[in-house]
Amino acid sequence: MSKFNLVKKSSLHRDLIFKISTDVENFHKVMPEYFKSLKIIQNTSNEKIVLESIDFLGRKIEIKTKHVIIQPNLHEVFILTGPAKGTSFIEKYESNPTGTDISISVDLKLNGFLKLIPFLKLLLFKKMNSVMSEFIVCAESYSKSISK
């Protein structure tokens, strides 16, 4: 339906921000206003299936996601259920002299009546861009609490 890329920068070292981003069990501690609960229902060495309760655009949504973690810098997230079933986020973390460049390739798929709402894709792009900026701030703050 709609593909786009988000690019952000963080002052954190690549390995640290990657660790925070892929620590699904504790993601509700990094961004509690969005992630209400996360329950891992399947866990292998580099793949997790997670039941997530999230708050997005003022709505509580229950979804199932698959997280594929490929060390040291690739995190793939696939939405398996819910109104955005089939959506994927491919996150790449690259070191730079001042921290980390993060790029996210989004393949957004909307289902049901959501396909019919005008301007929804643009609204979701803006919201995801905003949430990603908030994630960087939250991760940088959270990193101070876990390094103590």
mmCIF file of N, CA and C in Angstrom:
data_model
loop_
_atom_site.group_PDB
_atom_site.id
_atom_site.type_symbol
_atom_site.label_atom_id
_atom_site.label_comp_id
_atom_site.label_asym_id
_atom_site.label_seq_id
_atom_site.Cartn_x
_atom_site.Cartn_y
_atom_site.Cartn_z
ATOM 1 N N MET A 1 0.816 -1.191 0.000
ATOM 2 C CA MET A 1 0.000 0.000 0.000
ATOM 3 C C MET A 1 0.859 1.254 0.000
ATOM 4 N N SER A 2 1.788 1.345 0.949
ATOM 5 C CA SER A 2 2.586 2.553 1.047
ATOM 6 C C SER A 2 3.940 2.217 1.664
ATOM 7 N N LYS A 3 4.978 2.622 0.960
ATOM 8 C CA LYS A 3 6.332 2.395 1.465
ATOM 9 C C LYS A 3 6.992 3.742 1.674
ATOM 10 N N PHE A 4 7.732 3.856 2.789
ATOM 11 C CA PHE A 4 8.483 5.076 3.054
ATOM 12 C C PHE A 4 9.637 4.756 3.988
ATOM 13 N N ASN A 5 10.566 5.703 4.083
ATOM 14 C CA ASN A 5 11.743 5.546 4.933
ATOM 15 C C ASN A 5 11.791 6.661 5.956
ATOM 16 N N LEU A 6 12.234 6.309 7.145
ATOM 17 C CA LEU A 6 12.489 7.274 8.210
ATOM 18 C C LEU A 6 13.976 7.190 8.542
ATOM 19 N N VAL A 7 14.603 8.340 8.772
ATOM 20 C CA VAL A 7 16.021 8.362 9.132
ATOM 21 C C VAL A 7 16.183 9.256 10.356
ATOM 22 N N LYS A 8 16.867 8.722 11.356
ATOM 23 C CA LYS A 8 17.095 9.455 12.603
ATOM 24 C C LYS A 8 18.542 9.280 13.038
ATOM 25 N N LYS A 9 18.974 10.142 13.954
ATOM 26 C CA LYS A 9 20.316 10.063 14.522
ATOM 27 C C LYS A 9 20.198 9.999 16.033
ATOM 28 N N SER A 10 21.111 9.249 16.644
ATOM 29 C CA SER A 10 21.178 9.165 18.100
ATOM 30 C C SER A 10 22.623 9.372 18.528
ATOM 31 N N SER A 11 22.795 9.949 19.699
ATOM 32 C CA SER A 11 24.145 10.133 20.245
ATOM 33 C C SER A 11 24.655 8.833 20.874
ATOM 34 N N LEU A 12 23.779 7.853 21.043
ATOM 35 C CA LEU A 12 24.189 6.588 21.658
ATOM 36 C C LEU A 12 25.014 5.741 20.686
ATOM 37 N N HIS A 13 25.926 4.971 21.257
ATOM 38 C CA HIS A 13 26.700 4.007 20.474
ATOM 39 C C HIS A 13 25.735 3.000 19.851
ATOM 40 N N ARG A 14 26.055 2.539 18.650
ATOM 41 C CA ARG A 14 25.171 1.623 17.924
ATOM 42 C C ARG A 14 24.762 0.415 18.755
ATOM 43 N N ASP A 15 25.713 -0.217 19.423
ATOM 44 C CA ASP A 15 25.383 -1.437 20.163
ATOM 45 C C ASP A 15 24.389 -1.170 21.285
ATOM 46 N N LEU A 16 24.489 0.001 21.923
ATOM 47 C CA LEU A 16 23.586 0.318 23.037
ATOM 48 C C LEU A 16 22.178 0.622 22.532
ATOM 49 N N ILE A 17 22.050 1.460 21.532
ATOM 50 C CA ILE A 17 20.693 1.780 21.058
ATOM 51 C C ILE A 17 20.056 0.562 20.383
ATOM 52 N N PHE A 18 20.862 -0.277 19.749
ATOM 53 C CA PHE A 18 20.331 -1.513 19.167
ATOM 54 C C PHE A 18 19.819 -2.431 20.273
ATOM 55 N N LYS A 19 20.578 -2.534 21.351
ATOM 56 C CA LYS A 19 20.158 -3.366 22.488
ATOM 57 C C LYS A 19 18.840 -2.868 23.065
ATOM 58 N N ILE A 20 18.714 -1.563 23.252
ATOM 59 C CA ILE A 20 17.482 -0.986 23.794
ATOM 60 C C ILE A 20 16.316 -1.231 22.834
ATOM 61 N N SER A 21 16.551 -1.047 21.558
ATOM 62 C CA SER A 21 15.494 -1.190 20.560
ATOM 63 C C SER A 21 15.005 -2.629 20.415
ATOM 64 N N THR A 22 15.868 -3.580 20.692
ATOM 65 C CA THR A 22 15.489 -4.987 20.515
ATOM 66 C C THR A 22 15.175 -5.695 21.829
ATOM 67 N N ASP A 23 15.218 -4.975 22.930
ATOM 68 C CA ASP A 23 14.899 -5.539 24.238
ATOM 69 C C ASP A 23 13.381 -5.488 24.442
ATOM 70 N N VAL A 24 12.699 -6.342 23.721
ATOM 71 C CA VAL A 24 11.238 -6.320 23.671
ATOM 72 C C VAL A 24 10.622 -6.453 25.065
ATOM 73 N N GLU A 25 11.215 -7.273 25.921
ATOM 74 C CA GLU A 25 10.666 -7.497 27.265
ATOM 75 C C GLU A 25 10.547 -6.207 28.070
ATOM 76 N N ASN A 26 11.418 -5.248 27.803
ATOM 77 C CA ASN A 26 11.447 -4.017 28.589
ATOM 78 C C ASN A 26 11.033 -2.777 27.810
ATOM 79 N N PHE A 27 10.447 -2.956 26.643
ATOM 80 C CA PHE A 27 10.112 -1.802 25.819
ATOM 81 C C PHE A 27 9.074 -0.903 26.481
ATOM 82 N N HIS A 28 8.221 -1.478 27.306
ATOM 83 C CA HIS A 28 7.234 -0.661 28.023
ATOM 84 C C HIS A 28 7.913 0.290 29.011
ATOM 85 N N LYS A 29 9.145 -0.001 29.410
ATOM 86 C CA LYS A 29 9.895 0.898 30.294
ATOM 87 C C LYS A 29 10.497 2.057 29.510
ATOM 88 N N VAL A 30 10.787 1.841 28.243
ATOM 89 C CA VAL A 30 11.371 2.885 27.405
ATOM 90 C C VAL A 30 10.293 3.867 26.947
ATOM 91 N N MET A 31 9.156 3.346 26.511
ATOM 92 C CA MET A 31 8.072 4.192 25.999
ATOM 93 C C MET A 31 6.730 3.745 26.582
ATOM 94 N N PRO A 32 6.522 3.968 27.871
ATOM 95 C CA PRO A 32 5.294 3.477 28.517
ATOM 96 C C PRO A 32 4.008 4.110 28.000
ATOM 97 N N GLU A 33 4.090 5.293 27.411
ATOM 98 C CA GLU A 33 2.869 5.923 26.906
ATOM 99 C C GLU A 33 2.336 5.224 25.661
ATOM 100 N N TYR A 34 3.172 4.463 24.979
ATOM 101 C CA TYR A 34 2.742 3.744 23.779
ATOM 102 C C TYR A 34 2.585 2.242 24.031
ATOM 103 N N PHE A 35 3.537 1.656 24.738
ATOM 104 C CA PHE A 35 3.540 0.206 24.932
ATOM 105 C C PHE A 35 2.992 -0.107 26.318
ATOM 106 N N LYS A 36 1.774 -0.621 26.367
ATOM 107 C CA LYS A 36 1.097 -0.886 27.633
ATOM 108 C C LYS A 36 1.468 -2.248 28.201
ATOM 109 N N SER A 37 1.588 -3.256 27.341
ATOM 110 C CA SER A 37 2.062 -4.557 27.797
ATOM 111 C C SER A 37 2.619 -5.324 26.610
ATOM 112 N N LEU A 38 3.606 -6.157 26.916
ATOM 113 C CA LEU A 38 4.239 -7.003 25.905
ATOM 114 C C LEU A 38 4.431 -8.379 26.514
ATOM 115 N N LYS A 39 3.949 -9.390 25.793
ATOM 116 C CA LYS A 39 4.084 -10.756 26.282
ATOM 117 C C LYS A 39 4.709 -11.602 25.177
ATOM 118 N N ILE A 40 5.888 -12.112 25.455
ATOM 119 C CA ILE A 40 6.569 -12.957 24.481
ATOM 120 C C ILE A 40 5.949 -14.348 24.545
ATOM 121 N N ILE A 41 5.444 -14.818 23.395
ATOM 122 C CA ILE A 41 4.808 -16.136 23.371
ATOM 123 C C ILE A 41 5.669 -17.178 22.666
ATOM 124 N N GLN A 42 6.703 -16.721 21.969
ATOM 125 C CA GLN A 42 7.652 -17.635 21.342
ATOM 126 C C GLN A 42 8.996 -16.917 21.277
ATOM 127 N N ASN A 43 10.061 -17.635 21.638
ATOM 128 C CA ASN A 43 11.375 -16.996 21.706
ATOM 129 C C ASN A 43 12.442 -17.981 21.245
ATOM 130 N N THR A 44 13.120 -17.649 20.158
ATOM 131 C CA THR A 44 14.262 -18.429 19.715
ATOM 132 C C THR A 44 15.483 -17.508 19.752
ATOM 133 N N SER A 45 16.616 -17.973 19.303
ATOM 134 C CA SER A 45 17.840 -17.190 19.425
ATOM 135 C C SER A 45 17.761 -15.829 18.750
ATOM 136 N N ASN A 46 17.076 -15.727 17.618
ATOM 137 C CA ASN A 46 17.013 -14.418 16.963
ATOM 138 C C ASN A 46 15.593 -14.008 16.537
ATOM 139 N N GLU A 47 14.587 -14.690 17.064
ATOM 140 C CA GLU A 47 13.217 -14.371 16.677
ATOM 141 C C GLU A 47 12.295 -14.444 17.887
ATOM 142 N N LYS A 48 11.396 -13.435 17.980
ATOM 143 C CA LYS A 48 10.422 -13.404 19.066
ATOM 144 C C LYS A 48 9.047 -13.124 18.475
ATOM 145 N N ILE A 49 8.053 -13.864 18.949
ATOM 146 C CA ILE A 49 6.655 -13.569 18.628
ATOM 147 C C ILE A 49 6.077 -12.946 19.898
ATOM 148 N N VAL A 50 5.446 -11.778 19.726
ATOM 149 C CA VAL A 50 5.037 -10.980 20.879
ATOM 150 C C VAL A 50 3.580 -10.558 20.743
ATOM 151 N N LEU A 51 2.819 -10.698 21.843
ATOM 152 C CA LEU A 51 1.488 -10.098 21.942
ATOM 153 C C LEU A 51 1.685 -8.723 22.555
ATOM 154 N N GLU A 52 1.231 -7.696 21.844
ATOM 155 C CA GLU A 52 1.453 -6.330 22.288
ATOM 156 C C GLU A 52 0.129 -5.609 22.476
ATOM 157 N N SER A 53 0.068 -4.868 23.552
ATOM 158 C CA SER A 53 -1.027 -3.946 23.776
ATOM 159 C C SER A 53 -0.412 -2.560 23.661
ATOM 160 N N ILE A 54 -0.835 -1.822 22.631
ATOM 161 C CA ILE A 54 -0.234 -0.522 22.388
ATOM 162 C C ILE A 54 -1.295 0.571 22.349
ATOM 163 N N ASP A 55 -0.862 1.783 22.585
ATOM 164 C CA ASP A 55 -1.729 2.947 22.472
ATOM 165 C C ASP A 55 -1.171 3.777 21.329
ATOM 166 N N PHE A 56 -1.929 3.886 20.250
ATOM 167 C CA PHE A 56 -1.461 4.612 19.076
ATOM 168 C C PHE A 56 -2.611 5.429 18.522
ATOM 169 N N LEU A 57 -2.365 6.708 18.318
ATOM 170 C CA LEU A 57 -3.382 7.645 17.847
ATOM 171 C C LEU A 57 -4.602 7.644 18.765
ATOM 172 N N GLY A 58 -4.340 7.507 20.062
ATOM 173 C CA GLY A 58 -5.413 7.559 21.050
ATOM 174 C C GLY A 58 -6.262 6.315 21.157
ATOM 175 N N ARG A 59 -5.832 5.235 20.503
ATOM 176 C CA ARG A 59 -6.606 3.992 20.541
ATOM 177 C C ARG A 59 -5.754 2.874 21.099
ATOM 178 N N LYS A 60 -6.350 2.045 21.935
ATOM 179 C CA LYS A 60 -5.670 0.861 22.434
ATOM 180 C C LYS A 60 -5.857 -0.249 21.411
ATOM 181 N N ILE A 61 -4.744 -0.853 21.005
ATOM 182 C CA ILE A 61 -4.781 -1.880 19.968
ATOM 183 C C ILE A 61 -4.017 -3.105 20.465
ATOM 184 N N GLU A 62 -4.579 -4.268 20.218
ATOM 185 C CA GLU A 62 -3.913 -5.540 20.533
ATOM 186 C C GLU A 62 -3.400 -6.120 19.219
ATOM 187 N N ILE A 63 -2.109 -6.400 19.171
ATOM 188 C CA ILE A 63 -1.527 -6.964 17.956
ATOM 189 C C ILE A 63 -0.533 -8.065 18.313
ATOM 190 N N LYS A 64 -0.240 -8.889 17.321
ATOM 191 C CA LYS A 64 0.813 -9.884 17.442
ATOM 192 C C LYS A 64 1.903 -9.485 16.452
ATOM 193 N N THR A 65 3.152 -9.494 16.917
ATOM 194 C CA THR A 65 4.266 -9.109 16.056
ATOM 195 C C THR A 65 5.356 -10.174 16.081
ATOM 196 N N LYS A 66 6.145 -10.178 15.015
ATOM 197 C CA LYS A 66 7.330 -11.024 14.957
ATOM 198 C C LYS A 66 8.536 -10.095 14.866
ATOM 199 N N HIS A 67 9.497 -10.286 15.768
ATOM 200 C CA HIS A 67 10.727 -9.502 15.792
ATOM 201 C C HIS A 67 11.879 -10.423 15.407
ATOM 202 N N VAL A 68 12.561 -10.076 14.336
ATOM 203 C CA VAL A 68 13.740 -10.819 13.908
ATOM 204 C C VAL A 68 14.943 -9.918 14.195
ATOM 205 N N ILE A 69 15.855 -10.424 15.010
ATOM 206 C CA ILE A 69 17.003 -9.632 15.449
ATOM 207 C C ILE A 69 18.267 -10.262 14.882
ATOM 208 N N ILE A 70 18.947 -9.501 14.029
ATOM 209 C CA ILE A 70 20.167 -9.983 13.403
ATOM 210 C C ILE A 70 21.303 -9.079 13.864
ATOM 211 N N GLN A 71 22.112 -9.626 14.788
ATOM 212 C CA GLN A 71 23.232 -8.865 15.346
ATOM 213 C C GLN A 71 24.230 -8.527 14.246
ATOM 214 N N PRO A 72 24.853 -7.380 14.244
ATOM 215 C CA PRO A 72 24.778 -6.387 15.312
ATOM 216 C C PRO A 72 23.860 -5.201 15.011
ATOM 217 N N ASN A 73 23.164 -5.202 13.841
ATOM 218 C CA ASN A 73 22.515 -3.938 13.486
ATOM 219 C C ASN A 73 21.205 -4.025 12.699
ATOM 220 N N LEU A 74 20.537 -5.161 12.682
ATOM 221 C CA LEU A 74 19.309 -5.272 11.899
ATOM 222 C C LEU A 74 18.174 -5.812 12.768
ATOM 223 N N HIS A 75 17.057 -5.072 12.764
ATOM 224 C CA HIS A 75 15.870 -5.455 13.532
ATOM 225 C C HIS A 75 14.680 -5.373 12.579
ATOM 226 N N GLU A 76 14.055 -6.510 12.321
ATOM 227 C CA GLU A 76 12.908 -6.572 11.433
ATOM 228 C C GLU A 76 11.659 -6.858 12.268
ATOM 229 N N VAL A 77 10.634 -6.037 12.086
ATOM 230 C CA VAL A 77 9.386 -6.199 12.827
ATOM 231 C C VAL A 77 8.258 -6.391 11.821
ATOM 232 N N PHE A 78 7.481 -7.449 12.023
ATOM 233 C CA PHE A 78 6.365 -7.765 11.139
ATOM 234 C C PHE A 78 5.092 -7.811 11.969
ATOM 235 N N ILE A 79 4.069 -7.079 11.547
ATOM 236 C CA ILE A 79 2.788 -7.092 12.246
ATOM 237 C C ILE A 79 1.968 -8.255 11.683
ATOM 238 N N LEU A 80 1.614 -9.191 12.578
ATOM 239 C CA LEU A 80 0.939 -10.422 12.169
ATOM 240 C C LEU A 80 -0.581 -10.357 12.293
ATOM 241 N N THR A 81 -1.100 -9.478 13.166
ATOM 242 C CA THR A 81 -2.546 -9.356 13.362
ATOM 243 C C THR A 81 -2.914 -7.893 13.545
ATOM 244 N N GLY A 82 -4.204 -7.606 13.475
ATOM 245 C CA GLY A 82 -4.686 -6.255 13.736
ATOM 246 C C GLY A 82 -4.902 -5.438 12.477
ATOM 247 N N PRO A 83 -5.241 -4.162 12.658
ATOM 248 C CA PRO A 83 -5.613 -3.318 11.525
ATOM 249 C C PRO A 83 -4.464 -3.012 10.565
ATOM 250 N N ALA A 84 -3.234 -3.262 10.982
ATOM 251 C CA ALA A 84 -2.078 -3.035 10.105
ATOM 252 C C ALA A 84 -1.365 -4.351 9.782
ATOM 253 N N LYS A 85 -2.117 -5.455 9.824
ATOM 254 C CA LYS A 85 -1.552 -6.776 9.510
ATOM 255 C C LYS A 85 -0.841 -6.721 8.166
ATOM 256 N N GLY A 86 0.379 -7.283 8.127
ATOM 257 C CA GLY A 86 1.161 -7.288 6.899
ATOM 258 C C GLY A 86 2.172 -6.159 6.818
ATOM 259 N N THR A 87 2.087 -5.213 7.735
ATOM 260 C CA THR A 87 3.041 -4.101 7.770
ATOM 261 C C THR A 87 4.386 -4.610 8.274
ATOM 262 N N SER A 88 5.461 -4.037 7.730
ATOM 263 C CA SER A 88 6.794 -4.383 8.218
ATOM 264 C C SER A 88 7.627 -3.127 8.423
ATOM 265 N N PHE A 89 8.534 -3.238 9.393
ATOM 266 C CA PHE A 89 9.495 -2.187 9.710
ATOM 267 C C PHE A 89 10.872 -2.839 9.690
ATOM 268 N N ILE A 90 11.744 -2.401 8.813
ATOM 269 C CA ILE A 90 13.097 -2.942 8.747
ATOM 270 C C ILE A 90 14.032 -1.841 9.244
ATOM 271 N N GLU A 91 14.606 -2.054 10.426
ATOM 272 C CA GLU A 91 15.449 -1.049 11.076
ATOM 273 C C GLU A 91 16.915 -1.418 10.912
ATOM 274 N N LYS A 92 17.726 -0.438 10.472
ATOM 275 C CA LYS A 92 19.175 -0.631 10.350
ATOM 276 C C LYS A 92 19.882 0.404 11.197
ATOM 277 N N TYR A 93 20.871 -0.047 11.930
ATOM 278 C CA TYR A 93 21.631 0.790 12.851
ATOM 279 C C TYR A 93 23.081 0.835 12.376
ATOM 280 N N GLU A 94 23.558 2.038 12.021
ATOM 281 C CA GLU A 94 24.923 2.188 11.518
ATOM 282 C C GLU A 94 25.681 3.197 12.378
ATOM 283 N N SER A 95 26.885 2.807 12.796
ATOM 284 C CA SER A 95 27.726 3.701 13.594
ATOM 285 C C SER A 95 28.147 4.909 12.768
ATOM 286 N N ASN A 96 28.256 6.045 13.442
ATOM 287 C CA ASN A 96 28.848 7.244 12.850
ATOM 288 C C ASN A 96 29.751 7.866 13.910
ATOM 289 N N PRO A 97 30.545 8.860 13.581
ATOM 290 C CA PRO A 97 31.488 9.410 14.560
ATOM 291 C C PRO A 97 30.853 10.001 15.825
ATOM 292 N N THR A 98 29.575 10.388 15.747
ATOM 293 C CA THR A 98 28.921 10.990 16.912
ATOM 294 C C THR A 98 27.856 10.104 17.537
ATOM 295 N N GLY A 99 27.711 8.865 17.061
ATOM 296 C CA GLY A 99 26.695 7.973 17.611
ATOM 297 C C GLY A 99 26.219 6.965 16.593
ATOM 298 N N THR A 100 24.912 7.047 16.250
ATOM 299 C CA THR A 100 24.306 6.047 15.373
ATOM 300 C C THR A 100 23.309 6.685 14.417
ATOM 301 N N ASP A 101 23.358 6.232 13.168
ATOM 302 C CA ASP A 101 22.325 6.568 12.187
ATOM 303 C C ASP A 101 21.342 5.402 12.171
ATOM 304 N N ILE A 102 20.062 5.723 12.271
ATOM 305 C CA ILE A 102 19.020 4.699 12.270
ATOM 306 C C ILE A 102 18.126 4.949 11.066
ATOM 307 N N SER A 103 17.988 3.933 10.228
ATOM 308 C CA SER A 103 17.067 4.052 9.099
ATOM 309 C C SER A 103 16.010 2.963 9.224
ATOM 310 N N ILE A 104 14.788 3.348 8.945
ATOM 311 C CA ILE A 104 13.669 2.411 9.030
ATOM 312 C C ILE A 104 12.924 2.431 7.709
ATOM 313 N N SER A 105 12.844 1.269 7.085
ATOM 314 C CA SER A 105 12.041 1.114 5.872
ATOM 315 C C SER A 105 10.696 0.544 6.292
ATOM 316 N N VAL A 106 9.654 1.292 6.014
ATOM 317 C CA VAL A 106 8.302 0.893 6.410
ATOM 318 C C VAL A 106 7.517 0.490 5.170
ATOM 319 N N ASP A 107 6.882 -0.665 5.263
ATOM 320 C CA ASP A 107 5.940 -1.106 4.235
ATOM 321 C C ASP A 107 4.586 -1.190 4.942
ATOM 322 N N LEU A 108 3.817 -0.119 4.803
ATOM 323 C CA LEU A 108 2.561 0.031 5.538
ATOM 324 C C LEU A 108 1.412 -0.602 4.777
ATOM 325 N N LYS A 109 0.690 -1.464 5.482
ATOM 326 C CA LYS A 109 -0.486 -2.101 4.898
ATOM 327 C C LYS A 109 -1.652 -1.875 5.873
ATOM 328 N N LEU A 110 -2.719 -1.324 5.361
ATOM 329 C CA LEU A 110 -3.908 -1.096 6.184
ATOM 330 C C LEU A 110 -5.012 -2.029 5.703
ATOM 331 N N ASN A 111 -5.805 -2.486 6.640
ATOM 332 C CA ASN A 111 -6.850 -3.464 6.332
ATOM 333 C C ASN A 111 -8.232 -2.923 6.665
ATOM 334 N N GLY A 112 -9.220 -3.534 6.060
ATOM 335 C CA GLY A 112 -10.609 -3.196 6.358
ATOM 336 C C GLY A 112 -10.951 -1.766 6.008
ATOM 337 N N PHE A 113 -11.745 -1.145 6.857
ATOM 338 C CA PHE A 113 -12.220 0.211 6.591
ATOM 339 C C PHE A 113 -11.089 1.234 6.611
ATOM 340 N N LEU A 114 -9.949 0.885 7.228
ATOM 341 C CA LEU A 114 -8.831 1.835 7.284
ATOM 342 C C LEU A 114 -8.325 2.214 5.895
ATOM 343 N N LYS A 115 -8.464 1.285 4.945
ATOM 344 C CA LYS A 115 -8.043 1.572 3.573
ATOM 345 C C LYS A 115 -8.824 2.731 2.968
ATOM 346 N N LEU A 116 -10.003 2.972 3.482
ATOM 347 C CA LEU A 116 -10.904 3.949 2.888
ATOM 348 C C LEU A 116 -10.787 5.353 3.473
ATOM 349 N N ILE A 117 -9.994 5.524 4.510
ATOM 350 C CA ILE A 117 -9.911 6.828 5.176
ATOM 351 C C ILE A 117 -8.895 7.710 4.450
ATOM 352 N N PRO A 118 -9.351 8.816 3.887
ATOM 353 C CA PRO A 118 -8.436 9.706 3.176
ATOM 354 C C PRO A 118 -7.379 10.286 4.131
ATOM 355 N N PHE A 119 -6.215 10.489 3.636
ATOM 356 C CA PHE A 119 -5.099 11.111 4.357
ATOM 357 C C PHE A 119 -4.571 10.280 5.525
ATOM 358 N N LEU A 120 -5.077 9.058 5.719
ATOM 359 C CA LEU A 120 -4.603 8.239 6.831
ATOM 360 C C LEU A 120 -3.126 7.876 6.672
ATOM 361 N N LYS A 121 -2.707 7.562 5.455
ATOM 362 C CA LYS A 121 -1.294 7.207 5.238
ATOM 363 C C LYS A 121 -0.383 8.366 5.618
ATOM 364 N N LEU A 122 -0.759 9.582 5.219
ATOM 365 C CA LEU A 122 0.048 10.755 5.554
ATOM 366 C C LEU A 122 0.067 10.980 7.068
ATOM 367 N N LEU A 123 -1.079 10.839 7.710
ATOM 368 C CA LEU A 123 -1.150 10.983 9.163
ATOM 369 C C LEU A 123 -0.270 9.946 9.858
ATOM 370 N N LEU A 124 -0.322 8.689 9.396
ATOM 371 C CA LEU A 124 0.490 7.631 9.997
ATOM 372 C C LEU A 124 1.977 7.875 9.772
ATOM 373 N N PHE A 125 2.359 8.351 8.597
ATOM 374 C CA PHE A 125 3.756 8.684 8.338
ATOM 375 C C PHE A 125 4.237 9.745 9.329
ATOM 376 N N LYS A 126 3.458 10.814 9.475
ATOM 377 C CA LYS A 126 3.841 11.899 10.396
ATOM 378 C C LYS A 126 3.917 11.387 11.832
ATOM 379 N N LYS A 127 2.954 10.560 12.235
ATOM 380 C CA LYS A 127 2.944 10.035 13.598
ATOM 381 C C LYS A 127 4.128 9.097 13.831
ATOM 382 N N MET A 128 4.419 8.232 12.874
ATOM 383 C CA MET A 128 5.558 7.314 13.029
ATOM 384 C C MET A 128 6.867 8.089 13.092
ATOM 385 N N ASN A 129 6.993 9.130 12.305
ATOM 386 C CA ASN A 129 8.186 9.967 12.335
ATOM 387 C C ASN A 129 8.334 10.627 13.703
ATOM 388 N N SER A 130 7.230 11.117 14.236
ATOM 389 C CA SER A 130 7.222 11.737 15.561
ATOM 390 C C SER A 130 7.558 10.720 16.655
ATOM 391 N N VAL A 131 6.963 9.539 16.584
ATOM 392 C CA VAL A 131 7.211 8.494 17.578
ATOM 393 C C VAL A 131 8.680 8.066 17.530
ATOM 394 N N MET A 132 9.238 7.992 16.340
ATOM 395 C CA MET A 132 10.648 7.608 16.230
ATOM 396 C C MET A 132 11.545 8.657 16.881
ATOM 397 N N SER A 133 11.227 9.920 16.695
ATOM 398 C CA SER A 133 11.988 10.990 17.366
ATOM 399 C C SER A 133 11.854 10.863 18.881
ATOM 400 N N GLU A 134 10.648 10.588 19.346
ATOM 401 C CA GLU A 134 10.420 10.384 20.782
ATOM 402 C C GLU A 134 11.197 9.167 21.278
ATOM 403 N N PHE A 135 11.246 8.103 20.478
ATOM 404 C CA PHE A 135 11.997 6.913 20.873
ATOM 405 C C PHE A 135 13.464 7.247 21.117
ATOM 406 N N ILE A 136 14.056 8.045 20.238
ATOM 407 C CA ILE A 136 15.470 8.410 20.398
ATOM 408 C C ILE A 136 15.676 9.113 21.743
ATOM 409 N N VAL A 137 14.836 10.074 22.039
ATOM 410 C CA VAL A 137 14.931 10.806 23.318
ATOM 411 C C VAL A 137 14.737 9.846 24.494
ATOM 412 N N CYS A 138 13.721 8.997 24.417
ATOM 413 C CA CYS A 138 13.436 8.043 25.495
ATOM 414 C C CYS A 138 14.581 7.043 25.662
ATOM 415 N N ALA A 139 15.128 6.545 24.561
ATOM 416 C CA ALA A 139 16.232 5.574 24.633
ATOM 417 C C ALA A 139 17.471 6.204 25.239
ATOM 418 N N GLU A 140 17.761 7.446 24.867
ATOM 419 C CA GLU A 140 18.933 8.128 25.425
ATOM 420 C C GLU A 140 18.746 8.342 26.930
ATOM 421 N N SER A 141 17.543 8.681 27.338
ATOM 422 C CA SER A 141 17.249 8.855 28.765
ATOM 423 C C SER A 141 17.297 7.491 29.486
ATOM 424 N N TYR A 142 16.673 6.495 28.895
ATOM 425 C CA TYR A 142 16.635 5.142 29.475
ATOM 426 C C TYR A 142 18.041 4.579 29.622
ATOM 427 N N SER A 143 18.928 4.867 28.683
ATOM 428 C CA SER A 143 20.296 4.340 28.740
ATOM 429 C C SER A 143 21.010 4.808 30.009
ATOM 430 N N LYS A 144 20.677 5.991 30.480
ATOM 431 C CA LYS A 144 21.291 6.495 31.727
ATOM 432 C C LYS A 144 20.818 5.689 32.925
ATOM 433 N N SER A 145 19.559 5.248 32.897
ATOM 434 C CA SER A 145 19.029 4.489 34.037
ATOM 435 C C SER A 145 19.568 3.060 34.076
ATOM 436 N N ILE A 146 19.881 2.491 32.915
ATOM 437 C CA ILE A 146 20.383 1.106 32.917
ATOM 438 C C ILE A 146 21.893 1.036 33.085
ATOM 439 N N SER A 147 22.577 2.173 32.913
ATOM 440 C CA SER A 147 24.035 2.159 33.055
ATOM 441 C C SER A 147 24.475 2.394 34.488
ATOM 442 N N LYS A 148 23.514 2.613 35.377
ATOM 443 C CA LYS A 148 23.858 2.853 36.793
ATOM 444 C C LYS A 148 24.055 1.548 37.520
#
